[in-house]
Amino acid sequence: MKNLFKSFKTRVVLFSLITGLPFIMCSPINDDCNCDPVTGEFFDIHGIEVINQYKKTGENSIDIIAENEIVPFEKYNGLSVNYAVNYITNIPKKKSSFSSIYSAYACSCIYNGEAGSKNEKYANITVITLNDFDEAHRANDTINDLMLVKDEYLSDYLQNDTINIRYQGIRLMLDRKPVLNQNFKAKVVVELSTGEIYQDESYSIIIQ
């Protein structure tokens, strides 16, 4: 009987791989994978924090630039806008009768907030330089036309990104270094589709 059950499990897994039948994802309710506890797979934004970052020097490394630190432009990784969030649960309460079979072969844990925002989309993001940047961008001017999200300018990204917010933060990169004042300090205003507005200022750094 033991060998028969083992053979059955093997056939189920092979059938899943061939047919594309998804494996059961682990959660606090289905804990066969020893996953960490999950408060909620969705998140709700209730604040922001803006920090300056170096470019990665190694895998999974994040280096924060200190206030008034001098950084070469080629090593500057832009403004990291991190969201303060509450997690919202929507995990189903039923557990599949096949979960013990699947999880014995392939586990996929659910992490807090991995499903994105439950209800929020970007309405607008505004970046304002607090010092003179160049002739066209003086102190308190908007510099959205200088900011990149991945490979898109910020205005294009906001126009194309019409789904709920997926990540618990966004990175805004400068396309050039300041020329009138090397001290770079910016304010970021995030407006959400729910009517919420959050803002924060980065500390000053020196970009050369």
Short mmCIF file of C-alpha atoms in Angstrom, two decimals:
data_model
loop_
_atom_site.label_atom_id
_atom_site.label_comp_id
_atom_site.label_asym_id
_atom_site.label_seq_id
_atom_site.Cartn_x
_atom_site.Cartn_y
_atom_site.Cartn_z
CA MET A 1 0.00 0.00 0.00
CA LYS A 2 2.87 2.40 0.84
CA ASN A 3 4.49 1.80 -2.55
CA LEU A 4 1.13 2.24 -4.25
CA PHE A 5 0.58 5.65 -2.59
CA LYS A 6 4.13 6.72 -3.50
CA SER A 7 3.51 5.69 -7.10
CA PHE A 8 0.23 7.62 -7.10
CA LYS A 9 1.96 10.78 -5.85
CA THR A 10 4.59 10.47 -8.57
CA ARG A 11 1.91 10.10 -11.24
CA VAL A 12 0.01 13.15 -9.96
CA VAL A 13 3.13 15.30 -10.05
CA LEU A 14 4.04 14.11 -13.55
CA PHE A 15 0.48 14.76 -14.69
CA SER A 16 0.65 18.29 -13.22
CA LEU A 17 3.91 19.03 -15.00
CA ILE A 18 2.59 17.76 -18.33
CA THR A 19 -0.85 19.40 -18.18
CA GLY A 20 0.18 22.60 -16.45
CA LEU A 21 -2.08 21.94 -13.47
CA PRO A 22 -0.90 24.47 -10.86
CA PHE A 23 0.62 23.38 -7.59
CA ILE A 24 -1.06 24.50 -4.39
CA MET A 25 0.54 27.63 -2.93
CA CYS A 26 1.48 27.49 0.74
CA SER A 27 0.09 29.87 3.31
CA PRO A 28 -0.57 29.93 7.05
CA ILE A 29 -3.65 27.86 6.24
CA ASN A 30 -1.71 25.38 4.08
CA ASP A 31 1.54 25.19 6.01
CA ASP A 32 3.03 22.02 4.58
CA CYS A 33 5.92 24.07 3.14
CA ASN A 34 6.85 25.67 6.50
CA CYS A 35 6.17 29.14 5.07
CA ASP A 36 6.42 32.25 7.22
CA PRO A 37 3.12 33.60 8.61
CA VAL A 38 1.25 35.89 6.22
CA THR A 39 -0.73 38.88 7.44
CA GLY A 40 -2.18 39.59 4.00
CA GLU A 41 -1.30 39.09 0.36
CA PHE A 42 -2.62 42.55 -0.61
CA PHE A 43 -1.48 45.92 0.76
CA ASP A 44 -2.95 49.36 1.40
CA ILE A 45 -0.66 52.42 1.30
CA HIS A 46 -0.77 54.88 4.21
CA GLY A 47 2.49 56.80 3.81
CA ILE A 48 5.78 57.16 1.90
CA GLU A 49 9.49 57.56 2.61
CA VAL A 50 11.98 58.92 0.06
CA ILE A 51 15.64 57.89 0.25
CA ASN A 52 18.70 58.14 -2.05
CA GLN A 53 20.42 54.93 -3.12
CA TYR A 54 23.68 53.80 -4.67
CA LYS A 55 23.57 51.39 -7.57
CA LYS A 56 23.83 47.76 -6.47
CA THR A 57 27.36 46.55 -5.82
CA GLY A 58 26.30 42.92 -5.45
CA GLU A 59 23.27 40.70 -5.67
CA ASN A 60 20.47 41.77 -3.30
CA SER A 61 22.59 44.60 -1.89
CA ILE A 62 21.04 47.99 -1.16
CA ASP A 63 23.30 50.87 -0.15
CA ILE A 64 21.66 54.02 1.19
CA ILE A 65 23.49 57.30 0.59
CA ALA A 66 24.06 59.32 3.76
CA GLU A 67 22.96 62.93 4.09
CA ASN A 68 25.39 65.38 2.43
CA GLU A 69 27.46 62.48 1.07
CA ILE A 70 29.29 62.99 -2.22
CA VAL A 71 28.35 60.47 -4.91
CA PRO A 72 29.43 60.20 -8.58
CA PHE A 73 26.43 60.39 -10.91
CA GLU A 74 27.28 57.02 -12.49
CA LYS A 75 26.91 55.39 -9.06
CA TYR A 76 23.67 57.13 -8.17
CA ASN A 77 20.62 54.85 -8.25
CA GLY A 78 17.98 57.52 -7.88
CA LEU A 79 15.18 58.19 -5.41
CA SER A 80 13.69 55.12 -3.81
CA VAL A 81 10.08 55.86 -2.80
CA ASN A 82 9.10 53.26 -0.22
CA TYR A 83 5.50 52.83 0.90
CA ALA A 84 4.28 52.36 4.44
CA VAL A 85 1.53 49.78 4.10
CA ASN A 86 -1.08 47.76 5.92
CA TYR A 87 -1.59 44.20 4.72
CA ILE A 88 -5.02 42.94 3.72
CA THR A 89 -5.87 39.26 3.66
CA ASN A 90 -7.92 37.50 1.02
CA ILE A 91 -6.56 33.98 1.51
CA PRO A 92 -9.19 31.29 0.89
CA LYS A 93 -10.10 29.29 3.98
CA LYS A 94 -10.41 25.95 2.20
CA LYS A 95 -7.46 23.68 1.68
CA SER A 96 -7.29 21.34 -1.29
CA SER A 97 -7.37 17.64 -0.52
CA PHE A 98 -4.40 17.23 -2.86
CA SER A 99 -2.20 19.81 -1.11
CA SER A 100 -0.16 17.26 0.82
CA ILE A 101 0.67 15.50 -2.44
CA TYR A 102 1.66 18.65 -4.31
CA SER A 103 3.60 20.30 -1.50
CA ALA A 104 5.71 17.20 -1.06
CA TYR A 105 7.24 18.00 -4.45
CA ALA A 106 6.88 21.75 -5.09
CA CYS A 107 6.21 24.54 -2.60
CA SER A 108 5.48 28.17 -3.41
CA CYS A 109 5.06 30.41 -0.38
CA ILE A 110 2.81 33.47 -0.30
CA TYR A 111 4.50 36.62 1.01
CA ASN A 112 3.02 39.74 2.56
CA GLY A 113 1.74 42.11 -0.12
CA GLU A 114 2.83 39.99 -3.08
CA ALA A 115 -0.53 40.41 -4.85
CA GLY A 116 -0.13 44.20 -4.93
CA SER A 117 -2.46 46.94 -3.77
CA LYS A 118 -6.04 45.87 -3.25
CA ASN A 119 -7.64 49.10 -4.49
CA GLU A 120 -4.99 51.73 -5.32
CA LYS A 121 -3.65 52.92 -8.67
CA TYR A 122 -1.35 55.84 -9.44
CA ALA A 123 -3.23 59.05 -10.18
CA ASN A 124 -0.03 61.10 -10.37
CA ILE A 125 3.55 61.31 -9.11
CA THR A 126 5.28 64.70 -8.96
CA VAL A 127 8.98 65.24 -8.31
CA ILE A 128 10.06 68.76 -7.30
CA THR A 129 13.68 69.91 -7.05
CA LEU A 130 14.29 71.95 -3.90
CA ASN A 131 17.53 73.47 -5.26
CA ASP A 132 18.42 74.97 -8.64
CA PHE A 133 19.08 72.00 -10.94
CA ASP A 134 19.79 73.60 -14.33
CA GLU A 135 18.65 76.66 -16.30
CA ALA A 136 15.31 75.05 -17.11
CA HIS A 137 14.68 73.62 -13.64
CA ARG A 138 15.02 76.08 -10.81
CA ALA A 139 14.31 75.51 -7.13
CA ASN A 140 10.69 74.39 -6.52
CA ASP A 141 10.21 73.47 -10.20
CA THR A 142 8.80 70.11 -11.23
CA ILE A 143 11.43 67.79 -12.73
CA ASN A 144 9.18 64.96 -13.93
CA ASP A 145 10.71 65.36 -17.40
CA LEU A 146 14.10 64.34 -15.93
CA MET A 147 12.84 61.27 -14.05
CA LEU A 148 12.86 57.70 -15.37
CA VAL A 149 11.02 54.61 -14.15
CA LYS A 150 12.95 51.68 -15.58
CA ASP A 151 13.30 52.68 -19.26
CA GLU A 152 10.38 55.12 -19.44
CA TYR A 153 10.07 58.76 -18.51
CA LEU A 154 7.80 59.24 -15.53
CA SER A 155 4.94 60.84 -17.49
CA ASP A 156 4.92 57.94 -19.99
CA TYR A 157 5.07 55.38 -17.20
CA LEU A 158 2.06 56.91 -15.45
CA GLN A 159 0.11 57.01 -18.70
CA ASN A 160 0.85 53.37 -19.51
CA ASP A 161 0.50 51.95 -16.00
CA THR A 162 -3.27 51.61 -15.59
CA ILE A 163 -3.48 48.61 -13.24
CA ASN A 164 -3.37 48.49 -9.45
CA ILE A 165 0.00 49.26 -7.87
CA ARG A 166 2.04 46.06 -7.81
CA TYR A 167 5.03 46.86 -5.60
CA GLN A 168 5.58 48.42 -2.19
CA GLY A 169 7.68 51.19 -3.66
CA ILE A 170 8.97 52.77 -6.86
CA ARG A 171 12.44 53.91 -7.99
CA LEU A 172 12.78 57.27 -9.77
CA MET A 173 16.05 57.75 -11.67
CA LEU A 174 17.57 61.02 -12.89
CA ASP A 175 18.53 61.14 -16.57
CA ARG A 176 21.30 63.68 -15.91
CA LYS A 177 23.24 65.25 -13.05
CA PRO A 178 22.55 68.75 -11.70
CA VAL A 179 24.70 71.54 -13.12
CA LEU A 180 23.77 74.73 -11.24
CA ASN A 181 23.88 73.25 -7.76
CA GLN A 182 25.42 69.86 -7.03
CA ASN A 183 23.36 69.61 -3.85
CA PHE A 184 20.39 67.54 -4.89
CA LYS A 185 17.28 67.46 -2.74
CA ALA A 186 13.78 66.65 -3.96
CA LYS A 187 10.20 66.37 -2.80
CA VAL A 188 8.03 63.54 -4.11
CA VAL A 189 4.24 63.74 -4.09
CA VAL A 190 2.30 60.53 -4.73
CA GLU A 191 -1.42 60.85 -5.57
CA LEU A 192 -3.53 57.70 -5.54
CA SER A 193 -6.75 56.85 -7.34
CA THR A 194 -8.47 56.67 -3.94
CA GLY A 195 -7.90 60.40 -3.39
CA GLU A 196 -5.04 59.90 -0.90
CA ILE A 197 -2.00 62.16 -1.29
CA TYR A 198 1.35 61.44 0.36
CA GLN A 199 4.60 63.38 0.18
CA ASP A 200 8.12 63.26 1.56
CA GLU A 201 11.44 65.01 0.99
CA SER A 202 14.79 63.35 0.40
CA TYR A 203 17.77 64.61 2.35
CA SER A 204 20.43 66.57 0.47
CA ILE A 205 23.28 64.76 -1.27
CA ILE A 206 26.05 66.02 -3.54
CA ILE A 207 25.99 64.53 -7.06
CA GLN A 208 29.19 64.98 -9.09
#
